[in-house]
Coordinates of C-alpha atoms in Angstrom, one line a residue:
Chain F
M1 CA 15.5 -22.3 -28.9
P2 CA 15.8 -20.6 -25.5
A3 CA 13.7 -17.6 -24.5
T4 CA 15.4 -14.7 -26.2
N5 CA 16.3 -12.0 -23.8
T6 CA 15.5 -8.9 -25.9
S7 CA 16.8 -6.6 -23.2
A8 CA 20.2 -7.8 -22.1
P9 CA 22.0 -5.1 -20.1
T10 CA 24.9 -3.6 -22.0
L11 CA 26.9 -3.2 -18.8
A12 CA 26.7 -5.7 -16.0
V13 CA 24.8 -4.6 -12.9
S14 CA 26.6 -5.6 -9.7
A15 CA 24.8 -7.4 -6.9
E16 CA 25.4 -4.3 -4.7
Q17 CA 23.8 -2.1 -7.4
R18 CA 20.8 -4.5 -7.8
S19 CA 20.3 -4.5 -4.1
A20 CA 20.5 -0.7 -3.9
I21 CA 17.9 -0.5 -6.7
E22 CA 15.6 -2.8 -4.9
S23 CA 15.9 -0.7 -1.7
L24 CA 15.1 2.4 -3.8
M25 CA 11.9 0.8 -5.2
V26 CA 10.6 -0.3 -1.8
D27 CA 11.6 2.8 0.1
Y28 CA 9.7 4.9 -2.5
V29 CA 6.4 3.1 -2.1
H30 CA 6.7 2.8 1.7
A31 CA 7.3 6.6 1.9
I32 CA 4.1 7.3 -0.1
D33 CA 2.0 4.6 1.6
E34 CA 3.0 5.9 5.0
G35 CA 2.1 9.4 4.1
E36 CA 5.7 10.7 4.3
Y37 CA 5.2 12.8 1.1
E38 CA 8.0 15.2 1.9
R39 CA 10.4 12.3 1.2
W40 CA 9.0 11.8 -2.3
P41 CA 11.0 14.5 -4.1
M42 CA 14.2 13.2 -2.5
F43 CA 14.1 10.0 -4.5
F44 CA 14.8 12.0 -7.6
T45 CA 17.9 13.9 -8.9
E46 CA 17.6 17.7 -8.9
D47 CA 16.8 17.6 -12.6
G48 CA 14.6 14.5 -12.1
H49 CA 11.5 14.0 -14.2
Y50 CA 8.3 12.4 -13.0
Q51 CA 5.4 11.7 -15.3
V52 CA 2.1 9.7 -15.1
T53 CA 0.7 8.7 -18.4
G54 CA -1.8 6.1 -19.8
R55 CA -0.7 3.0 -21.5
E56 CA -2.3 3.9 -24.9
N57 CA -0.9 7.4 -24.9
H58 CA 2.5 6.0 -24.1
A59 CA 2.2 3.4 -26.9
R60 CA 1.3 6.2 -29.4
G61 CA 4.2 8.3 -28.3
W62 CA 2.0 11.0 -26.9
E63 CA 4.0 12.5 -24.2
A64 CA 1.2 14.6 -22.8
G65 CA 0.5 12.8 -19.6
M66 CA -1.8 13.3 -16.7
L67 CA 0.9 14.7 -14.4
L68 CA 4.3 16.0 -15.0
C69 CA 7.1 17.3 -12.8
D70 CA 10.2 18.4 -14.6
N71 CA 12.5 18.8 -11.6
R72 CA 12.7 18.3 -7.9
D73 CA 11.5 21.8 -7.1
M74 CA 8.3 21.2 -8.9
M75 CA 7.9 18.0 -6.8
I76 CA 8.5 19.9 -3.6
D77 CA 5.9 22.5 -4.7
R78 CA 3.5 19.8 -5.4
I79 CA 3.8 18.2 -2.0
Y80 CA 3.6 21.7 -0.4
S81 CA 0.2 22.3 -2.2
L82 CA -1.0 18.8 -1.3
R83 CA -0.4 19.6 2.4
K84 CA -1.6 23.2 2.2
V85 CA -4.7 23.1 0.2
N86 CA -6.1 19.9 1.6
V87 CA -9.5 20.2 0.0
W88 CA -9.4 16.6 -1.1
E89 CA -11.1 13.9 0.9
P90 CA -8.4 12.2 3.0
H91 CA -7.1 8.9 1.6
T92 CA -4.0 6.8 1.5
Y93 CA -2.4 4.5 -1.0
R94 CA -1.0 1.0 -0.7
H95 CA 1.4 -0.1 -3.4
I96 CA 2.4 -3.6 -4.1
I97 CA 5.3 -3.9 -6.5
G98 CA 6.7 -6.9 -8.3
P99 CA 10.3 -7.7 -8.9
T100 CA 12.3 -5.1 -10.9
R101 CA 13.6 -6.1 -14.3
V102 CA 16.8 -4.3 -15.5
L103 CA 16.4 -3.5 -19.2
E104 CA 19.7 -1.8 -19.8
C105 CA 22.7 -0.5 -18.0
S106 CA 25.0 2.1 -19.6
L107 CA 27.4 4.9 -19.0
D108 CA 26.4 8.5 -19.4
G109 CA 29.7 10.4 -18.9
A110 CA 31.0 9.2 -15.5
C111 CA 27.5 8.3 -14.5
I112 CA 25.9 4.8 -14.5
V113 CA 22.4 4.8 -15.8
V114 CA 20.1 1.8 -15.3
K115 CA 16.9 1.5 -17.2
A116 CA 14.4 -0.7 -15.3
Q117 CA 10.8 -1.8 -15.3
T118 CA 8.6 -2.7 -12.3
N119 CA 5.0 -3.7 -12.2
F120 CA 2.8 -2.1 -9.6
M121 CA -0.7 -2.3 -8.2
C122 CA -2.1 0.5 -6.0
V123 CA -5.1 0.3 -3.7
R124 CA -6.7 3.5 -2.4
T125 CA -8.3 3.6 1.1
M126 CA -10.7 6.5 1.9
H127 CA -11.0 8.0 5.4
D128 CA -14.2 6.0 5.9
G129 CA -12.4 2.7 5.2
E130 CA -13.7 2.2 1.7
Q131 CA -11.1 0.6 -0.5
M132 CA -10.7 0.3 -4.3
L133 CA -8.2 -1.0 -6.7
F134 CA -7.0 2.5 -7.8
S135 CA -4.4 1.8 -10.4
T136 CA -2.2 -0.8 -12.0
G137 CA 0.7 -0.4 -14.4
R138 CA 4.4 -0.2 -14.6
Y139 CA 7.2 2.1 -13.7
L140 CA 9.7 2.7 -16.4
D141 CA 12.8 4.2 -14.7
D142 CA 16.1 5.8 -15.4
I143 CA 18.1 5.3 -12.3
V144 CA 21.5 7.0 -11.7
F145 CA 24.0 6.4 -9.0
E146 CA 25.2 9.6 -7.4
A147 CA 27.9 10.0 -4.9
G148 CA 26.5 10.3 -1.4
D149 CA 27.9 10.2 2.2
G150 CA 27.5 6.4 2.5
G151 CA 28.7 5.6 -1.0
D152 CA 26.8 5.7 -4.3
L153 CA 23.0 6.1 -3.8
P154 CA 20.6 5.4 -6.6
M155 CA 18.1 8.0 -7.6
F156 CA 15.5 8.5 -10.3
R157 CA 16.5 10.7 -13.1
S158 CA 13.3 9.8 -14.7
R159 CA 10.3 7.9 -13.5
L160 CA 7.5 7.3 -16.0
V161 CA 4.4 5.8 -14.4
I162 CA 2.4 4.1 -17.2
T163 CA -1.1 3.3 -16.0
D164 CA -3.0 0.4 -17.6
S165 CA -6.3 2.4 -17.6
N166 CA -6.8 5.9 -18.9
R167 CA -9.8 6.2 -16.6
I168 CA -7.8 7.3 -13.6
D169 CA -9.1 9.9 -11.3
S170 CA -8.0 13.3 -12.7
V171 CA -7.6 14.6 -9.2
L172 CA -4.3 12.7 -8.8
V173 CA -3.2 14.4 -5.6
I174 CA -0.8 11.8 -4.1
P175 CA 2.0 10.7 -6.4
L176 CA 1.8 7.1 -7.6
Chain L
M1 CA 10.5 -25.5 18.2
P2 CA 11.6 -23.7 15.0
A3 CA 9.3 -23.3 12.0
T4 CA 9.7 -26.7 10.2
N5 CA 10.6 -26.3 6.6
T6 CA 8.7 -29.0 5.0
S7 CA 10.1 -28.3 1.7
A8 CA 13.9 -28.2 2.0
P9 CA 15.6 -28.4 -1.4
T10 CA 17.4 -31.7 -1.9
L11 CA 20.1 -29.9 -3.9
A12 CA 21.3 -26.5 -3.1
V13 CA 20.2 -23.7 -5.5
S14 CA 23.1 -21.4 -6.2
A15 CA 22.7 -17.6 -6.0
E16 CA 23.1 -17.4 -9.8
Q17 CA 20.4 -20.0 -10.3
R18 CA 18.1 -18.2 -7.9
S19 CA 18.7 -14.9 -9.7
A20 CA 18.1 -16.5 -13.1
I21 CA 14.8 -18.0 -11.8
E22 CA 13.7 -14.6 -10.6
S23 CA 14.5 -13.1 -14.0
L24 CA 12.5 -15.8 -15.7
M25 CA 9.5 -15.1 -13.4
V26 CA 9.5 -11.4 -14.0
D27 CA 10.3 -11.6 -17.8
Y28 CA 7.3 -13.9 -18.2
V29 CA 4.8 -11.6 -16.7
H30 CA 6.2 -8.5 -18.3
A31 CA 6.1 -10.2 -21.7
I32 CA 2.4 -11.0 -21.2
D33 CA 1.5 -7.7 -19.6
E34 CA 3.2 -5.7 -22.4
G35 CA 1.3 -7.7 -25.1
E36 CA 4.4 -9.5 -26.4
Y37 CA 2.5 -12.7 -26.7
E38 CA 4.9 -14.3 -29.2
R39 CA 7.5 -14.4 -26.5
W40 CA 5.3 -16.5 -24.3
P41 CA 6.0 -20.0 -25.8
M42 CA 9.7 -19.2 -25.7
F43 CA 9.7 -19.4 -21.9
F44 CA 9.0 -23.1 -22.2
T45 CA 11.1 -26.1 -23.3
E46 CA 10.0 -27.7 -26.6
D47 CA 8.1 -30.4 -24.7
G48 CA 6.9 -27.8 -22.2
H49 CA 3.5 -28.2 -20.5
Y50 CA 1.2 -25.3 -19.6
Q51 CA -2.0 -25.8 -17.7
V52 CA -4.6 -23.6 -16.0
T53 CA -6.7 -25.3 -13.4
G54 CA -8.8 -24.4 -10.4
R55 CA -7.7 -24.8 -6.8
E56 CA -10.3 -27.4 -5.9
N57 CA -9.8 -29.4 -9.0
H58 CA -6.1 -29.5 -8.3
A59 CA -6.7 -30.5 -4.7
R60 CA -8.9 -33.4 -5.8
G61 CA -6.3 -34.5 -8.3
W62 CA -8.5 -33.8 -11.3
E63 CA -6.1 -32.9 -14.0
A64 CA -8.8 -31.7 -16.4
G65 CA -8.1 -28.0 -16.4
M66 CA -9.4 -25.0 -18.2
L67 CA -6.6 -24.7 -20.6
L68 CA -3.8 -27.1 -21.6
C69 CA -0.9 -26.9 -23.9
D70 CA 1.2 -30.0 -24.1
N71 CA 4.2 -28.6 -26.0
R72 CA 5.6 -25.4 -27.4
D73 CA 4.0 -25.8 -30.8
M74 CA 0.6 -25.8 -29.3
M75 CA 1.5 -22.6 -27.5
I76 CA 2.7 -21.0 -30.7
D77 CA -0.6 -22.1 -32.4
R78 CA -2.6 -20.6 -29.5
I79 CA -0.9 -17.2 -29.8
Y80 CA -1.4 -17.4 -33.6
S81 CA -5.1 -17.9 -33.1
L82 CA -5.2 -15.1 -30.5
R83 CA -3.7 -12.7 -33.0
K84 CA -5.7 -14.0 -36.0
V85 CA -9.2 -14.5 -34.7
N86 CA -9.3 -11.4 -32.6
V87 CA -13.1 -11.6 -31.9
W88 CA -12.5 -10.9 -28.3
E89 CA -12.9 -7.5 -26.8
P90 CA -9.4 -6.0 -26.5
H91 CA -8.0 -6.2 -23.0
T92 CA -4.6 -6.4 -21.2
Y93 CA -3.4 -8.0 -18.1
R94 CA -1.2 -6.8 -15.2
H95 CA 0.4 -9.4 -13.0
I96 CA 1.9 -8.8 -9.7
I97 CA 3.9 -11.7 -8.4
G98 CA 5.2 -12.4 -5.0
P99 CA 8.6 -13.8 -4.2
T100 CA 9.4 -17.3 -5.5
R101 CA 9.7 -20.2 -3.0
V102 CA 11.9 -23.1 -4.1
L103 CA 10.3 -26.3 -3.0
E104 CA 12.8 -28.8 -4.4
C105 CA 15.9 -29.0 -6.5
S106 CA 17.0 -32.3 -8.0
L107 CA 18.9 -33.9 -10.9
D108 CA 17.0 -35.5 -13.8
G109 CA 19.8 -37.1 -15.8
A110 CA 22.3 -34.3 -16.5
C111 CA 19.5 -31.7 -16.0
I112 CA 18.8 -29.6 -12.9
V113 CA 15.1 -29.4 -12.1
V114 CA 13.8 -26.8 -9.7
K115 CA 10.3 -27.1 -8.4
A116 CA 9.1 -23.7 -7.3
Q117 CA 5.9 -21.9 -6.2
T118 CA 5.0 -18.2 -6.8
N119 CA 1.8 -16.4 -5.8
F120 CA 0.2 -14.1 -8.4
M121 CA -2.6 -11.6 -8.8
C122 CA -3.8 -10.5 -12.2
V123 CA -5.9 -7.4 -13.0
R124 CA -7.6 -7.1 -16.4
T125 CA -8.1 -3.8 -18.1
M126 CA -10.6 -3.5 -20.9
H127 CA -10.2 -1.2 -23.9
D128 CA -12.6 1.3 -22.3
G129 CA -10.4 1.5 -19.2
E130 CA -12.6 -0.7 -16.9
Q131 CA -10.5 -2.8 -14.5
M132 CA -11.2 -5.8 -12.5
L133 CA -9.3 -8.2 -10.3
F134 CA -9.3 -11.0 -12.8
S135 CA -7.5 -13.9 -11.1
T136 CA -5.4 -14.8 -8.1
G137 CA -3.6 -18.0 -7.4
R138 CA -0.2 -19.6 -7.6
Y139 CA 2.2 -20.9 -10.2
L140 CA 3.6 -24.3 -9.5
D141 CA 6.6 -24.8 -11.8
D142 CA 9.2 -27.2 -12.9
I143 CA 12.1 -25.2 -14.2
V144 CA 15.0 -26.7 -16.0
F145 CA 18.3 -25.2 -16.9
E146 CA 19.2 -25.7 -20.6
A147 CA 22.5 -24.8 -22.2
G148 CA 22.1 -21.5 -24.2
D149 CA 24.5 -19.1 -25.8
G150 CA 25.0 -17.1 -22.7
G151 CA 25.2 -20.0 -20.4
D152 CA 22.5 -22.0 -18.8
L153 CA 19.0 -20.4 -19.2
P154 CA 16.1 -21.5 -17.1
M155 CA 12.9 -22.5 -18.8
F156 CA 9.6 -23.9 -17.8
R157 CA 9.2 -27.6 -18.4
S158 CA 5.9 -27.4 -16.7
R159 CA 3.9 -24.4 -15.5
L160 CA 0.7 -25.2 -13.6
V161 CA -1.4 -22.1 -13.0
I162 CA -3.7 -22.9 -10.0
T163 CA -6.4 -20.3 -9.7
D164 CA -8.1 -19.7 -6.4
S165 CA -11.5 -19.3 -8.0
N166 CA -13.2 -21.7 -10.4
R167 CA -15.3 -18.9 -11.7
I168 CA -12.8 -17.7 -14.2
D169 CA -13.9 -16.4 -17.5
S170 CA -14.0 -19.4 -19.8
V171 CA -12.9 -17.4 -22.7
L172 CA -9.3 -17.4 -21.4
V173 CA -7.6 -16.0 -24.5
I174 CA -4.5 -14.5 -23.0
P175 CA -2.2 -16.8 -21.0
L176 CA -2.0 -16.2 -17.3
Chain X
M1 CA 20.7 16.1 -1.7
P2 CA 20.3 12.4 -1.9
A3 CA 17.3 10.5 -0.6
T4 CA 17.8 10.5 3.1
N5 CA 17.5 7.0 4.5
T6 CA 15.8 7.6 7.8
S7 CA 16.0 4.0 8.8
A8 CA 19.6 2.9 8.3
P9 CA 20.1 -0.4 10.1
T10 CA 22.4 -0.1 13.1
L11 CA 23.9 -3.5 12.4
A12 CA 24.6 -4.8 8.9
V13 CA 22.3 -7.5 7.8
S14 CA 24.2 -10.2 6.0
A15 CA 23.1 -11.6 2.6
E16 CA 22.4 -14.9 4.3
Q17 CA 20.2 -13.3 6.9
R18 CA 18.4 -11.2 4.3
S19 CA 17.7 -14.3 2.2
A20 CA 16.5 -16.2 5.3
I21 CA 14.1 -13.3 6.1
E22 CA 12.7 -13.4 2.5
S23 CA 12.1 -17.1 2.9
L24 CA 10.3 -16.5 6.2
M25 CA 8.1 -13.9 4.6
V26 CA 7.1 -16.1 1.6
D27 CA 6.8 -19.3 3.6
Y28 CA 4.4 -17.6 6.0
V29 CA 2.0 -16.4 3.3
H30 CA 2.2 -19.7 1.4
A31 CA 1.3 -21.7 4.5
I32 CA -1.8 -19.6 5.1
D33 CA -2.8 -19.4 1.4
E34 CA -2.5 -23.2 1.1
G35 CA -4.6 -23.7 4.2
E36 CA -1.7 -25.2 6.2
Y37 CA -2.9 -23.3 9.2
E38 CA -1.2 -25.6 11.7
R39 CA 2.1 -24.3 10.4
W40 CA 1.2 -20.7 11.3
P41 CA 2.2 -20.7 15.0
M42 CA 5.5 -22.2 14.1
F43 CA 6.7 -19.1 12.4
F44 CA 6.7 -17.4 15.8
T45 CA 8.9 -17.7 18.9
E46 CA 7.3 -19.3 21.9
D47 CA 6.6 -15.9 23.5
G48 CA 5.7 -14.5 20.0
H49 CA 3.2 -11.7 19.7
Y50 CA 0.7 -11.4 16.8
Q51 CA -1.7 -8.5 16.5
V52 CA -4.0 -7.1 13.8
T53 CA -4.8 -3.5 14.1
G54 CA -6.1 -0.6 11.9
R55 CA -3.8 2.1 10.5
E56 CA -5.5 4.9 12.4
N57 CA -5.5 3.1 15.7
H58 CA -1.9 2.3 15.3
A59 CA -1.0 5.9 14.4
R60 CA -2.8 7.1 17.6
G61 CA -0.9 4.6 19.7
W62 CA -4.0 2.7 20.5
E63 CA -2.8 -0.8 21.0
A64 CA -6.2 -2.4 21.3
G65 CA -6.4 -4.2 18.0
M66 CA -8.8 -6.5 16.3
L67 CA -7.0 -9.7 17.1
L68 CA -4.2 -10.5 19.5
C69 CA -2.2 -13.5 20.4
D70 CA 0.3 -13.1 23.1
N71 CA 2.2 -16.3 22.7
R72 CA 2.5 -19.4 20.5
D73 CA 0.0 -21.5 22.6
M74 CA -2.7 -18.9 22.0
M75 CA -2.0 -19.2 18.3
I76 CA -2.2 -23.0 18.4
D77 CA -5.5 -22.7 20.3
R78 CA -6.8 -20.3 17.7
I79 CA -6.1 -22.7 14.9
Y80 CA -7.6 -25.5 16.8
S81 CA -10.8 -23.5 17.2
L82 CA -10.8 -22.5 13.5
R83 CA -10.6 -26.2 12.6
K84 CA -13.1 -27.4 15.2
V85 CA -15.8 -24.9 15.2
N86 CA -16.0 -24.4 11.5
V87 CA -19.2 -22.4 11.5
W88 CA -17.7 -19.9 9.1
E89 CA -18.4 -20.1 5.4
P90 CA -15.3 -21.7 3.8
H91 CA -12.9 -19.3 2.2
T92 CA -9.3 -19.0 1.4
Y93 CA -6.8 -16.2 1.2
R94 CA -4.2 -15.2 -1.3
H95 CA -1.5 -12.8 -0.2
I96 CA 0.8 -10.9 -2.4
I97 CA 3.7 -9.3 -0.6
G98 CA 6.1 -6.7 -1.8
P99 CA 9.8 -6.6 -1.0
T100 CA 10.8 -6.4 2.6
R101 CA 12.5 -3.3 3.9
V102 CA 14.9 -3.7 6.9
L103 CA 14.3 -0.8 9.2
E104 CA 16.8 -1.7 12.0
C105 CA 19.0 -4.5 13.1
S106 CA 20.3 -4.7 16.6
L107 CA 21.5 -7.0 19.4
D108 CA 19.3 -8.0 22.2
G109 CA 21.5 -9.9 24.5
A110 CA 23.1 -12.6 22.3
C111 CA 20.1 -12.4 19.9
I112 CA 20.0 -10.5 16.6
V113 CA 16.7 -8.6 16.2
V114 CA 15.7 -7.3 12.8
K115 CA 12.9 -4.8 12.5
A116 CA 11.3 -5.0 9.1
Q117 CA 8.4 -3.8 7.1
T118 CA 6.6 -5.5 4.2
N119 CA 3.5 -4.3 2.3
F120 CA 0.8 -6.9 1.6
M121 CA -2.5 -7.3 -0.3
C122 CA -4.9 -10.1 0.5
V123 CA -7.7 -11.4 -1.7
R124 CA -10.4 -13.6 -0.2
T125 CA -12.0 -16.3 -2.3
M126 CA -15.3 -17.8 -1.0
H127 CA -16.3 -21.4 -1.6
D128 CA -18.6 -20.4 -4.5
G129 CA -15.7 -18.7 -6.3
E130 CA -16.6 -15.1 -5.4
Q131 CA -13.5 -13.0 -4.8
M132 CA -12.9 -9.7 -3.1
L133 CA -9.9 -7.5 -2.2
F134 CA -10.0 -8.4 1.5
S135 CA -7.3 -6.3 3.1
T136 CA -4.2 -4.3 2.3
G137 CA -1.6 -2.9 4.7
R138 CA 1.8 -3.7 6.1
Y139 CA 3.5 -6.1 8.3
L140 CA 5.7 -4.5 11.0
D141 CA 7.9 -7.3 12.3
D142 CA 10.5 -8.1 15.0
I143 CA 12.4 -11.0 13.6
V144 CA 14.9 -13.0 15.7
F145 CA 17.4 -15.6 14.7
E146 CA 17.2 -18.6 16.9
A147 CA 19.5 -21.6 16.8
G148 CA 17.9 -24.5 14.9
D149 CA 19.1 -27.8 13.5
G150 CA 20.1 -26.4 10.2
G151 CA 21.7 -23.2 11.6
D152 CA 20.0 -20.0 12.7
L153 CA 16.4 -19.8 11.7
P154 CA 14.5 -16.5 11.7
M155 CA 11.2 -16.3 13.5
F156 CA 8.7 -13.6 14.4
R157 CA 9.0 -12.4 18.0
S158 CA 6.4 -9.9 17.0
R159 CA 4.2 -9.5 13.9
L160 CA 2.0 -6.4 13.8
V161 CA -0.5 -6.4 10.9
I162 CA -1.5 -2.9 10.3
T163 CA -4.5 -2.8 7.9
D164 CA -5.2 0.3 5.9
S165 CA -9.0 0.1 6.5
N166 CA -10.7 -0.2 9.8
R167 CA -13.7 -1.7 8.0
I168 CA -12.3 -5.2 8.1
D169 CA -14.6 -8.2 8.6
S170 CA -14.8 -8.6 12.4
V171 CA -15.0 -12.4 12.0
L172 CA -11.3 -12.6 11.2
V173 CA -11.0 -16.3 11.4
I174 CA -7.9 -17.0 9.3
P175 CA -4.7 -15.1 10.3
L176 CA -3.6 -12.4 7.9

């Protein structure tokens, strides 16, 4: 009996789409890790959804998460506050992501929607050089391909960050 | 003098095979990390071999490892015990794997065997949210392609988990 | 507004080149992690440049880093010393790297130069089994394709290791 693939994509994902999704994943973490926070909202569609939640809350279907942005404007506001207020002790993130697993690919109107999952590990470095394993978990994403200048660009319509621990720092200033 | 590739594959691995191997690698860790332990034995052939051993033991050729399953039935038993006994403090894993390096590809009868190596890092999260870097090391795999419904599916004929530290928790309940 | 790609390659990178770059990245970390230090200089061109520097120093344009090798012979010397002197407490590394992002691809004479960025995380294991998160950061690379026996092989003309923390062990004996 072969390993049953419980998550066969309903539509085939092309090699070009897969490669574009991989670029999206790596661009996203590099933007955050390099402190280019203003780029962060641009990885989402205008009505994009971003949420951080704990593994157990997610398993119980509790949608009340630690952090929620319901559209791109909220994300832009969030980054604006982050730059403006600046009361937090300076720190940076470093994400390592594993390979992305496509769970499903379907049509929503004329729009291709790819559901995908990616493991991550995030290390936080404080200004004084102290480092800690900050968070681990997985991204559960709805990715859509929207027409752009250079062809179809993938963006997050929804990015759910499911952290393994609920003990995450409540002052989650930088997006995960 | 160019970087000498000491591990050139003897047979070429096709892009389809490489992509199938990458899917196997990521499906495996996602199944474990999401607690779908019953899926774990299904990534192996019926006579599949799974072993966890320390780096130094492996280097010395000591095959006595920390954990050994000699076939898929033993793996199924193991997961059954894990679910049944349940005396261990609940915890979950999160694996981050690096890219897979194909070391060799050869024919064994009519069967294609790919020897491959993949680095991993595994973080453990306890029920109370406490996290620790649990293990790092590499997977050394023999992967075979067996005929399935949807074409040839790769499975582990042998997965050797070589941990960098010998100080691993002896109560290794969840497979790495 | 789509996610602006601020780093579009000027030349297209072929699928073969991308795959060769991925192999270079993974071979490099496997060589180090498996203690095959003599292979390390061979990933560089003869005039290859290797430098480790802290994130803040790099951001300020301070090129004085923690470790510098200006050509392959210096790297060979370095490995020779590492093997010879051997006063350091034995330890090994384990690198996990994320996907590589191509920032730029251009022609330098007849030579294709790919500028690329890759996140890494490195765990150190001491001889007694103790492990610690040793370093995180990114590789910023200039990769060139040089003619070899089996076609064009990618090598580092420059590898800049930018660590997130400045608090790295000054006795950096093994290359990162």
